[in-house]
XYZ file of C-alpha atoms in Angstrom:
688
model
C 0.022 -0.047 0.000
C 2.719 2.415 0.973
C 4.911 1.609 -2.169
C 1.838 2.288 -4.431
C 0.990 5.454 -2.503
C 4.508 6.673 -2.942
C 4.314 5.963 -6.645
C 0.928 7.847 -6.969
C 2.160 10.748 -4.902
C 5.228 11.136 -7.098
C 2.919 11.329 -10.211
C 4.470 8.309 -11.897
C 2.781 5.484 -13.712
C 4.255 2.021 -12.911
C 6.766 1.891 -15.822
C 8.182 5.286 -14.940
C 8.287 4.532 -11.301
C 10.357 1.346 -11.905
C 12.757 3.222 -14.298
C 13.177 5.982 -11.740
C 14.073 3.429 -8.984
C 16.943 2.080 -11.176
C 18.510 5.530 -11.696
C 21.580 6.448 -9.566
C 20.768 9.512 -7.540
C 23.380 12.119 -6.690
C 25.085 12.103 -3.245
C 21.822 12.481 -1.236
C 23.682 14.105 1.637
C 24.745 17.074 -0.480
C 21.671 17.781 -2.517
C 19.652 20.837 -1.411
C 16.141 21.520 -2.358
C 15.282 23.731 -5.314
C 12.496 26.261 -4.449
C 9.239 25.338 -6.200
C 8.402 29.129 -6.560
C 11.666 29.627 -8.331
C 10.635 26.903 -10.823
C 7.332 28.393 -11.823
C 7.552 29.460 -15.468
C 4.727 30.849 -17.470
C 6.875 31.934 -20.477
C 10.567 31.120 -19.996
C 12.774 28.171 -19.211
C 13.096 27.287 -15.572
C 16.083 28.294 -13.534
C 17.577 26.156 -10.807
C 20.367 28.328 -9.475
C 18.637 28.970 -6.116
C 18.475 26.477 -3.274
C 17.059 26.366 0.290
C 19.451 26.017 3.123
C 19.344 22.669 4.782
C 17.681 23.763 7.973
C 14.448 23.648 9.921
C 11.719 26.192 9.072
C 12.498 29.616 10.454
C 12.081 33.206 9.368
C 15.356 33.173 7.640
C 15.427 29.685 6.040
C 12.161 30.226 4.133
C 14.132 32.560 1.765
C 16.170 30.586 -0.841
C 19.655 31.796 -1.777
C 21.931 31.256 -4.643
C 23.708 27.909 -4.672
C 27.066 29.648 -4.989
C 26.329 31.608 -1.682
C 25.415 28.657 0.476
C 27.432 28.026 3.524
C 30.151 25.361 3.730
C 28.712 23.541 6.671
C 28.666 19.877 6.067
C 25.414 18.138 5.062
C 25.995 15.587 7.754
C 26.130 18.322 10.400
C 22.920 19.963 8.922
C 20.959 16.733 9.007
C 22.112 16.083 12.518
C 20.724 19.374 13.643
C 17.442 18.685 11.905
C 17.101 15.300 13.487
C 18.003 16.611 16.951
C 15.239 19.254 16.540
C 12.673 16.660 15.507
C 13.647 14.241 18.384
C 13.617 16.916 21.071
C 10.243 18.339 20.084
C 8.734 14.941 19.541
C 8.632 14.577 23.303
C 6.186 17.453 23.462
C 3.448 15.720 21.453
C 0.147 14.900 23.151
C 0.134 11.133 23.306
C -3.244 10.999 25.115
C -5.150 12.007 22.046
C -4.584 10.511 18.635
C -6.099 13.511 16.800
C -3.880 16.028 18.626
C -0.890 13.700 18.336
C -1.252 13.559 14.562
C -1.895 17.270 14.244
C 1.156 17.994 16.287
C 3.241 15.445 14.417
C 2.235 17.080 11.094
C 3.346 20.533 12.259
C 6.599 19.228 13.683
C 7.299 17.350 10.503
C 6.602 20.434 8.430
C 8.996 22.436 10.646
C 11.679 19.767 10.381
C 11.556 18.500 6.806
C 10.176 21.253 4.536
C 13.591 22.016 3.159
C 14.745 18.446 2.896
C 14.334 17.152 -0.770
C 12.124 14.151 -1.098
C 14.287 12.986 -4.044
C 17.865 13.734 -4.949
C 17.329 13.174 -8.690
C 17.783 16.595 -10.274
C 14.417 17.024 -11.980
C 12.528 15.914 -8.884
C 14.407 17.787 -6.117
C 11.798 20.595 -5.852
C 9.433 18.536 -3.636
C 10.044 18.566 0.124
C 10.123 15.418 2.159
C 7.290 16.866 4.217
C 4.878 17.485 1.313
C 5.673 14.128 -0.408
C 5.358 12.224 2.918
C 2.048 13.889 3.824
C 0.632 13.191 0.323
C 1.802 9.638 0.400
C 0.277 9.111 3.805
C -3.142 10.519 2.638
C -3.144 8.307 -0.452
C -2.071 5.245 1.614
C -4.875 5.874 4.052
C -7.436 6.139 1.191
C -6.147 2.904 -0.428
C -5.999 1.000 2.895
C -9.703 1.719 3.520
C -10.623 -0.300 0.497
C -9.625 -3.454 2.264
C -7.334 -6.356 1.362
C -7.714 -5.985 -2.393
C -5.975 -2.913 -3.902
C -8.055 -1.075 -6.528
C -7.126 -1.239 -10.119
C -5.236 1.760 -11.620
C -8.299 2.761 -13.758
C -10.794 2.206 -10.972
C -12.337 5.445 -9.516
C -11.126 4.646 -5.995
C -10.445 8.162 -4.726
C -12.758 11.009 -3.777
C -11.341 14.484 -3.883
C -13.279 16.926 -1.733
C -12.945 20.684 -2.071
C -14.477 23.164 0.346
C -14.509 26.972 -0.010
C -15.990 29.854 1.934
C -17.597 32.207 -0.620
C -18.236 35.849 -0.263
C -15.426 36.413 2.208
C -14.927 40.152 1.579
C -18.688 40.888 1.393
C -18.987 39.215 4.807
C -16.023 40.948 6.367
C -16.846 44.451 5.109
C -20.666 44.382 5.591
C -21.879 47.399 7.416
C -24.733 48.579 9.669
C -25.418 51.981 11.081
C -22.650 51.694 13.691
C -19.934 49.896 11.898
C -18.221 52.968 10.600
C -17.684 54.415 14.070
C -15.363 51.632 15.201
C -14.803 49.044 12.486
C -11.680 47.748 14.288
C -14.041 46.128 16.912
C -15.616 43.787 14.447
C -13.272 43.294 11.394
C -10.735 41.045 13.114
C -13.512 38.820 14.482
C -15.175 38.452 11.073
C -11.844 37.608 9.386
C -10.947 34.971 11.855
C -14.554 33.531 11.743
C -13.916 32.632 8.107
C -10.801 30.606 9.096
C -12.595 29.093 12.102
C -15.501 27.897 9.992
C -13.090 26.410 7.420
C -11.233 24.623 10.163
C -14.373 23.205 11.753
C -15.907 22.095 8.367
C -12.632 20.367 7.480
C -12.502 18.660 10.950
C -16.135 17.526 10.628
C -15.470 15.891 7.295
C -12.347 14.194 8.414
C -14.015 12.896 11.614
C -17.148 11.573 9.822
C -15.079 10.005 7.093
C -12.662 8.436 9.646
C -9.682 10.159 8.116
C -6.554 11.526 9.859
C -5.534 15.149 9.521
C -2.877 14.516 6.871
C -5.714 13.740 4.382
C -6.280 17.453 4.514
C -3.860 18.260 1.717
C -4.498 22.001 1.372
C -5.987 24.427 3.900
C -5.507 28.164 3.294
C -7.580 31.270 3.241
C -11.002 29.832 3.493
C -10.319 26.884 1.160
C -9.353 23.251 1.610
C -8.870 20.053 -0.320
C -9.364 16.579 1.341
C -8.480 13.161 -0.217
C -10.788 10.327 0.748
C -11.793 6.837 -0.363
C -14.506 6.778 -2.954
C -17.286 4.738 -1.536
C -21.059 5.283 -1.353
C -20.815 5.728 2.382
C -18.222 8.578 1.940
C -20.359 10.357 -0.700
C -23.483 10.117 1.556
C -21.568 11.437 4.568
C -20.384 14.495 2.475
C -23.919 15.264 1.410
C -25.193 14.960 5.059
C -22.476 17.412 6.213
C -23.072 19.696 3.329
C -26.826 19.925 4.258
C -26.065 20.457 7.850
C -23.649 23.361 7.038
C -25.994 24.984 4.619
C -28.972 24.803 6.881
C -26.995 26.304 9.805
C -25.475 29.128 7.795
C -28.732 29.999 6.087
C -30.525 30.367 9.351
C -27.698 32.092 11.196
C -26.627 34.638 8.472
C -29.947 34.821 6.475
C -28.507 33.262 3.365
C -25.706 35.819 3.047
C -22.841 33.498 3.920
C -22.117 30.296 1.912
C -19.724 27.486 2.227
C -19.433 25.304 -0.960
C -18.448 21.694 -1.023
C -17.635 19.814 -4.235
C -16.570 16.218 -4.780
C -14.997 14.529 -7.808
C -14.003 10.861 -8.295
C -10.451 9.990 -9.441
C -8.449 7.005 -10.436
C -4.709 6.207 -9.702
C -4.006 7.280 -13.278
C -5.550 10.694 -12.745
C -2.651 11.542 -10.380
C 0.149 10.792 -12.799
C 1.986 13.634 -14.569
C 0.096 12.882 -17.853
C -3.384 13.373 -16.377
C -3.231 15.351 -13.189
C -3.565 18.717 -14.944
C -6.891 17.594 -16.318
C -8.058 16.482 -12.915
C -6.988 19.676 -11.241
C -8.634 21.989 -13.775
C -11.836 19.948 -13.519
C -11.873 20.475 -9.769
C -11.430 24.249 -10.211
C -14.096 24.405 -12.938
C -16.692 22.438 -10.999
C -16.115 24.579 -7.938
C -17.018 27.631 -10.004
C -20.316 25.994 -10.666
C -20.936 25.526 -7.031
C -20.068 29.160 -6.479
C -23.006 30.372 -8.704
C -25.517 27.754 -7.413
C -25.396 28.376 -3.729
C -28.405 27.709 -1.547
C -31.073 25.661 -3.386
C -33.962 27.985 -3.005
C -36.304 25.291 -4.471
C -35.822 23.472 -1.219
C -36.191 26.535 0.996
C -38.724 29.198 1.532
C -37.891 32.268 -0.554
C -38.175 34.654 2.467
C -37.718 34.448 6.159
C -41.329 34.373 7.484
C -42.005 36.910 10.212
C -38.446 38.133 10.004
C -39.604 41.714 10.731
C -41.380 40.799 13.978
C -38.145 40.520 15.903
C -37.745 44.310 15.530
C -41.159 45.216 16.895
C -39.633 46.559 20.042
C -37.315 48.822 17.927
C -34.148 46.974 18.923
C -31.854 46.171 15.942
C -28.103 45.472 15.869
C -26.232 48.655 15.229
C -23.285 46.746 13.830
C -24.907 44.701 11.018
C -28.617 45.960 11.006
C -29.632 42.405 10.177
C -30.542 40.905 13.576
C -32.260 41.918 16.787
C -30.108 43.775 19.350
C -29.990 41.265 22.261
C -26.843 42.576 23.885
C -27.889 46.158 24.250
C -27.572 47.477 20.752
C -25.644 44.513 19.470
C -26.995 41.204 18.050
C -25.952 37.626 18.984
C -23.751 37.116 15.894
C -21.951 40.449 16.058
C -21.455 40.069 19.814
C -19.788 36.645 19.188
C -17.510 38.130 16.480
C -16.485 41.065 18.721
C -15.566 38.594 21.476
C -13.468 36.685 19.019
C -11.595 39.802 18.110
C -10.965 40.604 21.768
C -9.745 37.101 22.506
C -7.258 37.190 19.572
C -5.467 40.182 20.961
C -5.002 38.573 24.236
C -1.459 37.090 23.942
C -2.113 34.773 26.906
C -4.845 32.964 24.960
C -2.591 31.140 22.510
C -4.628 28.028 21.950
C -7.828 27.484 20.032
C -9.832 24.544 21.292
C -12.516 22.984 19.096
C -14.805 20.582 20.809
C -17.498 18.215 19.472
C -20.364 18.548 21.906
C -24.097 17.797 22.027
C -26.244 20.739 20.893
C -23.170 22.898 20.263
C -23.515 26.525 19.030
C -21.612 25.764 15.784
C -23.418 23.547 13.226
C -25.292 22.154 16.238
C -22.393 19.869 17.213
C -19.278 22.032 17.765
C -18.088 24.557 20.281
C -14.885 26.464 20.507
C -12.882 28.487 23.098
C -9.586 30.302 23.472
C -7.387 28.967 26.208
C -4.177 30.064 28.028
C -2.822 26.649 28.496
C -3.506 23.025 27.651
C -2.771 19.931 29.638
C -2.609 16.562 27.793
C -5.149 15.157 30.275
C -7.711 17.789 29.238
C -7.633 16.738 25.543
C -9.677 13.973 24.155
C -10.679 12.227 20.930
C -13.404 14.786 20.337
C -11.167 17.834 21.081
C -8.950 19.555 18.598
C -6.227 21.883 19.950
C -4.578 24.434 17.602
C -1.642 26.744 18.460
C -2.760 30.135 17.188
C 0.090 32.132 18.910
C 2.507 34.217 16.870
C 5.411 32.389 18.593
C 7.701 30.696 16.227
C 8.397 27.895 18.720
C 6.857 24.424 18.455
C 4.564 23.855 21.522
C 3.345 20.315 20.989
C 0.176 20.980 19.077
C -0.875 21.536 15.506
C -0.088 25.151 14.417
C -2.730 27.116 12.670
C -1.317 29.561 10.039
C -3.832 32.356 10.615
C -2.449 35.849 10.569
C -3.934 37.353 13.713
C -1.688 40.412 14.042
C -3.374 43.648 14.901
C -2.170 46.925 16.592
C -3.204 47.118 20.225
C -2.846 48.811 23.512
C -2.433 46.095 26.115
C -5.192 43.623 25.354
C -7.340 46.269 23.517
C -7.392 46.642 19.740
C -6.341 50.127 18.586
C -9.071 52.155 16.771
C -8.309 53.456 13.380
C -8.146 57.019 14.862
C -5.357 55.779 17.217
C -3.539 54.166 14.252
C -3.816 57.278 12.124
C -2.551 59.806 14.749
C 1.181 60.058 14.343
C 3.731 59.870 17.139
C 5.750 62.658 15.618
C 4.945 66.397 15.707
C 3.847 66.518 12.033
C 1.896 64.535 9.531
C -1.576 64.193 8.302
C -4.121 62.371 10.504
C -4.953 59.646 7.866
C -4.714 55.925 7.411
C -3.619 53.961 4.454
C -5.308 50.827 3.175
C -3.113 48.330 1.433
C -4.524 45.401 -0.621
C -2.372 43.109 -2.627
C -2.363 39.611 -4.191
C -0.233 37.265 -6.282
C -0.565 37.884 -10.059
C -1.770 35.127 -12.382
C -2.441 32.591 -9.598
C -4.795 30.499 -11.865
C -2.112 30.331 -14.550
C 0.659 29.494 -12.041
C -1.380 26.471 -10.726
C -2.515 25.425 -14.182
C 0.679 25.766 -16.324
C 3.328 27.273 -14.119
C 4.911 23.943 -13.179
C 5.097 22.534 -16.687
C 8.412 21.648 -18.127
C 9.116 23.736 -21.273
C 11.419 21.806 -23.548
C 11.959 22.067 -27.355
C 8.863 24.241 -27.642
C 6.644 21.414 -26.270
C 5.113 20.831 -22.975
C 5.785 18.039 -20.521
C 3.306 18.479 -17.577
C 4.951 18.230 -14.124
C 1.837 18.871 -12.088
C 1.441 16.421 -9.082
C -0.638 16.633 -5.861
C 2.614 17.020 -3.890
C 3.701 20.021 -5.904
C 0.150 21.570 -5.788
C 0.024 21.116 -2.048
C 3.497 22.508 -1.563
C 2.943 25.533 -3.887
C -0.241 26.522 -2.031
C 1.479 26.078 1.359
C 4.552 28.202 0.388
C 2.484 31.105 -0.990
C 0.261 31.000 2.063
C 3.291 30.963 4.384
C 4.578 34.255 3.174
C 1.277 36.052 4.073
C 0.237 34.033 7.073
C 3.634 33.037 8.627
C 6.308 35.571 7.596
C 4.115 38.770 7.402
C 2.844 38.731 11.080
C 6.544 38.204 12.177
C 7.704 41.255 10.209
C 4.826 43.343 11.743
C 5.616 42.136 15.198
C 9.349 42.562 15.176
C 9.645 45.870 13.244
C 8.988 48.936 15.268
C 7.888 50.919 12.249
C 5.135 48.493 11.476
C 3.816 47.620 14.994
C 0.683 49.812 14.573
C -0.711 47.810 11.631
C -4.180 46.206 11.489
C -4.344 42.958 9.570
C -7.932 42.493 8.143
C -6.887 39.308 6.408
C -3.624 37.944 5.124
C -3.289 34.323 3.837
C -3.692 32.288 0.718
C -2.394 34.594 -1.960
C -3.661 37.935 -0.775
C -3.663 40.528 2.126
C -5.618 43.524 3.347
C -3.909 45.714 5.825
C -4.637 49.118 7.413
C -2.012 51.422 9.001
C -0.871 54.967 9.071
C -0.583 56.172 5.473
C 3.262 56.728 5.202
C 4.114 53.528 7.065
C 1.718 51.509 4.951
C 3.476 52.724 1.897
C 6.878 51.753 3.307
C 5.540 48.296 4.286
C 4.165 47.802 0.755
C 7.546 48.578 -0.820
C 9.352 46.310 1.715
C 6.950 43.415 1.088
C 7.389 43.651 -2.649
C 11.146 43.227 -2.220
C 10.706 40.528 0.381
C 8.324 38.590 -1.863
C 10.781 38.835 -4.727
C 13.440 37.310 -2.509
C 10.977 34.680 -1.338
C 10.469 33.463 -4.883
C 14.201 33.255 -5.553
C 13.991 36.436 -7.764
C 11.539 34.723 -10.124
C 10.287 37.587 -12.448
C 7.298 35.450 -13.380
C 5.796 35.216 -9.832
C 4.856 38.758 -8.698
C 2.458 40.580 -6.503
C 0.426 43.643 -7.382
C -1.082 46.110 -4.937
C -3.169 49.160 -4.354
C -3.001 51.745 -1.653
C -5.657 54.264 -0.785
C -5.557 57.066 1.784
C -8.533 58.003 3.908
C -9.681 59.817 7.070
C -9.941 57.228 9.826
C -13.716 57.554 10.153
C -14.340 56.654 6.480
C -16.819 53.692 6.100
C -14.779 50.514 5.781
C -16.972 49.252 2.909
C -16.095 52.343 0.874
C -12.403 51.913 1.708
C -12.561 48.318 0.486
C -14.252 49.399 -2.792
C -11.727 52.190 -3.526
C -8.573 50.120 -2.787
C -9.994 47.236 -4.866
C -10.218 49.595 -7.762
C -6.540 50.649 -7.260
C -5.530 46.963 -7.117
C -7.301 46.256 -10.467
C -5.621 49.147 -12.060
C -2.252 47.683 -10.966
C -3.206 44.344 -12.475
C -4.259 45.789 -15.823
C -0.781 47.340 -16.414
C 1.622 44.978 -18.212
C 5.179 46.309 -18.605
C 7.976 44.392 -20.215
C 5.668 41.354 -20.409
C 4.844 41.178 -16.747
C 2.689 42.537 -14.023
C 3.948 43.358 -10.515
C 2.766 46.922 -9.994
C 1.532 49.361 -7.350
C -1.181 52.068 -7.641
C -1.239 54.959 -5.187
C -2.600 58.491 -5.563
C -3.439 57.937 -9.280
C 0.039 56.604 -10.164
C 0.453 53.103 -11.411
C 3.931 51.689 -12.012
C 6.187 48.693 -11.233
C 7.308 48.391 -7.574
C 10.932 49.100 -8.520
C 9.970 52.569 -10.033
C 8.349 53.553 -6.831
C 11.310 52.229 -4.758
C 14.071 53.977 -6.791
C 12.301 57.298 -6.845
C 11.510 57.093 -3.144
C 15.167 56.544 -2.482
C 16.082 59.648 -4.563
C 13.558 61.698 -2.797
C 14.948 60.807 0.608
C 18.520 61.703 -0.717
C 17.467 65.195 -1.900
C 14.898 65.813 0.892
C 17.194 68.104 2.902
C 17.777 70.375 -0.111
C 14.065 71.040 -0.849
C 12.411 74.053 0.827
C 10.043 73.164 3.523
C 7.497 75.921 2.747
C 4.090 74.594 1.825
C 3.748 77.253 -0.914
C 6.801 75.911 -2.700
C 5.615 72.316 -2.537
C 2.070 73.103 -3.750
C 3.472 75.093 -6.630
C 5.527 71.963 -7.611
C 2.315 69.935 -7.645
C 0.671 72.399 -9.873
C 3.659 72.169 -12.311
C 3.304 68.331 -12.283
C -0.415 68.577 -12.958
C 0.356 70.917 -15.896
C 2.814 68.361 -17.366
C 0.241 65.629 -17.028
C -2.301 67.721 -18.908
C 0.116 68.417 -21.763
C -0.174 64.735 -22.635
C -3.887 64.397 -21.933
C -6.156 64.886 -25.060
C -8.930 66.172 -22.815
C -6.871 69.399 -22.156
C -5.744 69.889 -25.740
C -7.226 73.408 -25.788
C -5.059 74.331 -22.919
C -1.891 73.020 -24.169
C -0.263 76.487 -24.562
C -0.989 77.236 -20.909
C 0.169 73.857 -19.619
C 3.332 73.809 -21.673
C 4.589 76.696 -19.604
C 5.426 74.263 -16.723
C 9.046 74.322 -17.604
C 9.743 78.069 -17.426
C 7.617 78.263 -14.348
C 9.833 75.600 -12.732
C 12.966 77.732 -13.293
C 11.161 80.813 -12.026
C 9.922 79.040 -8.795
C 13.476 77.669 -8.115
C 15.003 81.017 -8.514
C 12.538 82.644 -6.119
C 12.802 80.036 -3.341
C 16.455 78.845 -3.487
C 19.276 81.322 -3.274
C 22.257 79.088 -3.270
C 23.275 78.490 -6.877
C 24.681 74.980 -6.438
C 21.587 73.757 -4.615
C 19.375 75.396 -7.260
C 21.398 73.635 -10.054
C 21.167 70.221 -8.375
C 17.394 70.539 -7.740
C 16.758 71.971 -11.239
C 18.225 68.836 -12.783
C 16.474 66.635 -10.245
C 12.992 68.182 -10.766
C 13.317 68.482 -14.472
C 14.256 64.761 -14.869
C 11.378 63.437 -12.726
C 8.615 65.871 -13.714
C 9.476 65.132 -17.382
C 9.981 61.332 -17.090
C 8.131 60.066 -14.044
C 5.399 62.719 -13.683
C 2.575 60.692 -11.994
C 4.857 58.660 -9.717
C 6.787 61.777 -8.733
C 3.513 63.611 -8.032
C 2.159 60.806 -5.831
C 5.302 60.531 -3.719
C 5.543 64.327 -3.415
C 1.955 64.343 -2.096
C 3.051 61.766 0.487
C 5.795 64.090 1.592
C 3.438 67.003 1.839
C 1.145 64.998 4.056
C 4.090 64.185 6.384
C 4.980 67.893 6.591
C 1.561 68.990 7.808
C 1.339 70.494 11.274
C -0.551 68.379 13.789
C -3.704 69.914 15.319
C -3.733 68.753 18.889
């Protein structure tokens, strides 16, 4: 069973597998893993010049480095340290609960062997021992459940289950009459609720199908993929669970929140390199159908009968406006979400405990709580313990990669007004909203892993690679980003609305959010091994802190879309801020130049606003809408010389700035204008 599972997980058919076993691998002790993100190629040939260090997972080892720059430490010494780490932390596992033991083992195995190659044959050294082992274990479990006789290679013996939370952003940013006053109170709870529901639904399916946690192959950003045995009993269980979930969500959130579940049958052959691409694309396509056919209204009443009667006493929830205010002016659902947010910022409550109970508040059979400590004796078969702390240490239980970082005062979430007000003596009282995601994600998963040789295509998609690719992208947003926010003094006052999967939505003081965006673009490039075909695009919008959150989300989404529409030199990877859209590198290099010349530029607001006028004139020169004013706008150049002569007396400084302003107003007008506006905001006097 394990041999066959290993063969299927590797994506080989029987002949290929046997030929591979006969090949002589390189010295396995010296081979270091190729980063899968470096190997993604949509257009060009792959490049294997980057490698991961042979270490356990930490905030430095997740970044690959050039093979020529690797340390000279012996491979034997590196492996010894990895094994010592694994053996030491193995003692921390909860051996009183099989579920928690397996969850903890999976996390420990991930920490230990994510950068150990599963194979030392060159073309297969991009799969980690962790991902290959986990996929092999999931396939072996599914095969084992068929009994003594192994299924034939063309027999539909597997059931692939995909679950997804739809309408995440609509749910997070929904508003009532009171939401705009203090959105920080509710946003964090709503965002975490999406992850919580995904975790519970996945656990419910695994429990009812008698599957261990390693059969959960993908779990990120409100989406999961489970591999199960294809039996009538399994399919019936999935339908029962789906109905329970839909009934509960329909009643609790009045049909506005939906969790889709889709299943597809698969053979052993479907997992080979020659066929897996078709299987994966089919899963994605069918899930889209589920998305547009949510609750079956033919089986439900079209309206909520007597819905209005709950408001006869005039009490409605001031947060959402959709339910009765039972906790003062707050409804049951919103009160629960606010409490979730409050618990998340309490550093002492580092464990999430999910229990299966009779008549539970979640789906009728589950309850959850946030705990400060866990004793092995307190856990049981029906209790799932997740480590949700931002600690990088292994604490014996399964780690949940959920970015919970928010700015806080003690154990209280900071309001947007507190985030916006600067610590310095100057600067606008404003917040910046930053939204970003990975470009061309669908294409990356569909064709990014294909081998491009002699103009043809040799598909290299396997379940292990898909699982690893999803995990690595999620780790940047859900593992590395909160660490960066927590440890960098400049970014400590950030509010993470969501960050995981392939996207993020962060709120912070406008100038620091811009710096964070630039830093993250550089870090993501380093994270991919400087792969120019895997990029992120982002949008930043600036608001007063009391602006309705739904409006903020709408505006910044538009800026993100503008970034994605720009294709320069055959690729994306752009930022849009204050009407300027350009590649990250253009913003970064110009920002550095502005900082270099900052001391030479007059601080007077009149000088700075006159410069903005000149930039606007230059923009209008090239805009057909202002063609009738071209003679007026073309005067920006002589006006620049006049303004410099009036405000700067020292000739050498005037000459330096003349060259500086002329170059950037002429060549990088919109970018220069947007960055100049940021500098003007920074120089505003604080009204206290």
